[in-house]
GROMACS .gro file of C-alpha atoms in nm:
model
  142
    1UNK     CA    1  -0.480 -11.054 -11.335
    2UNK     CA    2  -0.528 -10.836 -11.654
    3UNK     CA    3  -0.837 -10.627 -11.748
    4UNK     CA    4  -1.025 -10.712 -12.059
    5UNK     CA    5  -1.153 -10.425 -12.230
    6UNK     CA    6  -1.406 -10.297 -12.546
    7UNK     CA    7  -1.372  -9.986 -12.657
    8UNK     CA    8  -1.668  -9.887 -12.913
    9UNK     CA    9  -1.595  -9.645 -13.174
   10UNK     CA   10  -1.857  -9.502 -13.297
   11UNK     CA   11  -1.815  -9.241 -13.606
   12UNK     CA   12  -2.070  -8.976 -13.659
   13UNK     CA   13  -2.257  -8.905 -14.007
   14UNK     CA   14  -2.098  -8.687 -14.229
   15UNK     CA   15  -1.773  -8.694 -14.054
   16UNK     CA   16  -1.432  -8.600 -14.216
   17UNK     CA   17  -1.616  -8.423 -14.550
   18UNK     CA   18  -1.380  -8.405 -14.832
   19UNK     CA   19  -1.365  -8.128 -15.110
   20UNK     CA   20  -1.741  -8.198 -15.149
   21UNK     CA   21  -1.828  -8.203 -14.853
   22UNK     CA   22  -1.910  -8.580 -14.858
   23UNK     CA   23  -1.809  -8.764 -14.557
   24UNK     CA   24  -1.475  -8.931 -14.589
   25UNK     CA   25  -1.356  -9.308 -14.430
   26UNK     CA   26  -1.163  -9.227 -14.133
   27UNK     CA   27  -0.854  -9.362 -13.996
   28UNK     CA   28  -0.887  -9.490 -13.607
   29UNK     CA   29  -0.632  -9.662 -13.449
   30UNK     CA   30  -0.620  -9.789 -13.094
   31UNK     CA   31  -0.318  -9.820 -12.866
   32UNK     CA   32  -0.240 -10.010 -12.537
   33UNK     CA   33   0.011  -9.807 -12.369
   34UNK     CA   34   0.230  -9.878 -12.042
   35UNK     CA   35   0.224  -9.477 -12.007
   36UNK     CA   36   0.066  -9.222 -12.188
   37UNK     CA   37   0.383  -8.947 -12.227
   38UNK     CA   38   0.557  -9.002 -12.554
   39UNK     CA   39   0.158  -9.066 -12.684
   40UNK     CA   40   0.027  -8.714 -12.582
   41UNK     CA   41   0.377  -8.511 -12.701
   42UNK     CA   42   0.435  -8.697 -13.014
   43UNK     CA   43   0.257  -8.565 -13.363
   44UNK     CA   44  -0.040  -8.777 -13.562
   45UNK     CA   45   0.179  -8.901 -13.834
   46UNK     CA   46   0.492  -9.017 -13.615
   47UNK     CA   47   0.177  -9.211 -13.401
   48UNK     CA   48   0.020  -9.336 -13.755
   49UNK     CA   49   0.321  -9.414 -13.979
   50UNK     CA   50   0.615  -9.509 -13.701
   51UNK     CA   51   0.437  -9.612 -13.387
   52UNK     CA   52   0.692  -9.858 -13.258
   53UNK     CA   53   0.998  -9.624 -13.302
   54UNK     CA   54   0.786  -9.323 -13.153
   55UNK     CA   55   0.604  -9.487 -12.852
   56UNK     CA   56   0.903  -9.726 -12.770
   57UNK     CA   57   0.846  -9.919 -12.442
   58UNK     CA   58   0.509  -9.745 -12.389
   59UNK     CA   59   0.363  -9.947 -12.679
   60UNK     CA   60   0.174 -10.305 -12.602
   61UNK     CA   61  -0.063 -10.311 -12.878
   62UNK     CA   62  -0.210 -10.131 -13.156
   63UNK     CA   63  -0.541 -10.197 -13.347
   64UNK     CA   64  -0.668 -10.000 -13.658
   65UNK     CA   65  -0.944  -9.981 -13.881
   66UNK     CA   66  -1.086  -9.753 -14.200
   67UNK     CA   67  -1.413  -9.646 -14.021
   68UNK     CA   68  -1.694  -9.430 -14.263
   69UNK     CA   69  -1.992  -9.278 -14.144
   70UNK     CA   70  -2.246  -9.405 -13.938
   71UNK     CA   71  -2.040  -9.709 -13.867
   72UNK     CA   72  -1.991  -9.834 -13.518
   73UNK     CA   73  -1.651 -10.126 -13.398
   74UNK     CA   74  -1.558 -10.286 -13.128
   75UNK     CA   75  -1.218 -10.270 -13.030
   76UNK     CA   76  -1.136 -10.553 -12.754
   77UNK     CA   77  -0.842 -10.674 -12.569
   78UNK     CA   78  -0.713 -10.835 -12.230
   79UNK     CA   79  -0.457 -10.557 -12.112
   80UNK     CA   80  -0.160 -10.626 -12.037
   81UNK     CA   81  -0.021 -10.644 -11.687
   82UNK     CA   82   0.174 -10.315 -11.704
   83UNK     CA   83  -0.078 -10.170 -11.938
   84UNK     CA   84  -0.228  -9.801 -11.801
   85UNK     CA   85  -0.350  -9.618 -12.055
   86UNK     CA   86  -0.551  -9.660 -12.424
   87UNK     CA   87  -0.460  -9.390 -12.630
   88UNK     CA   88  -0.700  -9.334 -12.985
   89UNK     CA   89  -0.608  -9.115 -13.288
   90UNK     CA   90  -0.828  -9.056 -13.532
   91UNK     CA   91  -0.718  -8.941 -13.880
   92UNK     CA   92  -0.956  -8.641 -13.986
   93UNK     CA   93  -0.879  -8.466 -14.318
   94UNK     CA   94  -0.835  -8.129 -14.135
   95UNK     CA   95  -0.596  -8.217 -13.792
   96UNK     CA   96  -0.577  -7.891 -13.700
   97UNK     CA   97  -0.979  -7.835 -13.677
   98UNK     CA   98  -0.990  -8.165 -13.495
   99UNK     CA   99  -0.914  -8.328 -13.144
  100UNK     CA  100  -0.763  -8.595 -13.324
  101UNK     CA  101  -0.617  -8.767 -12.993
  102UNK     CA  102  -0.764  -8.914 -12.659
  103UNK     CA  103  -0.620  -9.104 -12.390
  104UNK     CA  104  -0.822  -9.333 -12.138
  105UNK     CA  105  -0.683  -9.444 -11.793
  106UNK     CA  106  -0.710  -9.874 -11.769
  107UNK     CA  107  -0.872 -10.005 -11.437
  108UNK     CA  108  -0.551 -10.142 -11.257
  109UNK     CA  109  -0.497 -10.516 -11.279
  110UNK     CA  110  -0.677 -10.733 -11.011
  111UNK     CA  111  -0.397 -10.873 -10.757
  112UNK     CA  112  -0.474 -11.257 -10.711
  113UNK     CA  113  -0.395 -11.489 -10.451
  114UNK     CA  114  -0.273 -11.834 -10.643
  115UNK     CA  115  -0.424 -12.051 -10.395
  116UNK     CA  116  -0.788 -11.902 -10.459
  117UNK     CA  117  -0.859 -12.142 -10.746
  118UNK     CA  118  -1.267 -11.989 -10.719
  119UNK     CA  119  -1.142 -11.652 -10.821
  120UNK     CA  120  -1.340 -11.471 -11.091
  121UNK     CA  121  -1.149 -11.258 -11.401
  122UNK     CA  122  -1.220 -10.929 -11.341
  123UNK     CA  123  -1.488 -10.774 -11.562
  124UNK     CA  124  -1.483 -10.633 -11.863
  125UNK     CA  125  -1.407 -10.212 -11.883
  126UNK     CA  126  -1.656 -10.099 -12.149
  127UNK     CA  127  -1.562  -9.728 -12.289
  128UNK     CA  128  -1.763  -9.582 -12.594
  129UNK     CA  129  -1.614  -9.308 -12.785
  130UNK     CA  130  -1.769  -9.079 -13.077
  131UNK     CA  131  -1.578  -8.940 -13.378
  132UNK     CA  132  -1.727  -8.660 -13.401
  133UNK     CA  133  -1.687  -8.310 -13.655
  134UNK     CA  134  -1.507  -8.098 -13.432
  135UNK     CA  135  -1.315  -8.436 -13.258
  136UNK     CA  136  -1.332  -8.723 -13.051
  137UNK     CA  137  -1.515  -8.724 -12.706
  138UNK     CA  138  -1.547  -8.989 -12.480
  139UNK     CA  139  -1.931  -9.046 -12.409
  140UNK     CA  140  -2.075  -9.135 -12.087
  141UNK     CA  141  -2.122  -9.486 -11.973
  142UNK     CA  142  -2.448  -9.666 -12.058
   0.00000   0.00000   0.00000
């Protein structure tokens, strides 16, 4: 039986300044993933611009948004069966002062017997993340 998740994406005030050093909208994008592999070799622009042809098979879904500072999403899904990981990228201005990738392990899927017709879904695995200046970091559960 599949997982749902919610991931909550939280971007920090004043992140991503540009030449002014006003804070910039942000790119975040969130990916399902079967495994995690081609995700933590490949480069931010093959995962941004050609995410299909660069995560192949490993790919189930991918959700984006144009975050700006201070704002906070919610990203939610039921994961697939064969789904493992979530992998997030974050587009900061500066990639190479950033940690501009994460991945987060799924909660394996719930093995049901068909003939228990009183059996509950699995709850929901809630993960909050922070774009932050320096990167993203996964906070600690509430």
């Amino acid at each position: 039986m599949p997982t749902p998740y919610a991931i909550t994406v939280k971007i920090d005030d004043g992140v991503n300044p540009d030449g002014r050093g006003q804070a910039a909208p942000i790119l975040v994008k969130v990916f399902e993933l079967k495994s995690s592999g081609n995700f933590e070799t490949a480069d931010y622009f093959a995962l941004q611009d050609r995410d299909r042809e660069t995560l192949m098979t490993e790919l189930v879904n991918a959700d984006q948004a144009i975050m700006r500072s201070g704002e906070e999403r919610v990203f939610k899904r039921e994961a697939g069966l064969d789904s493992r990981a979530i992998g997030i990228i974050a587009g900061y201005r500066k990639l190479e002062a950033a940690r501009w990738r994460i991945v987060l392990p799924l909660k394996e899927p719930k093995q049901t017997n068909l003939y228990k017709v009183w059996q509950f879904s699995p709850s929901e695995q809630a993960v909050h993340v922070a774009i932050r200046k320096t990167g993203i970091e996964l906070l600690p559960s509430r």
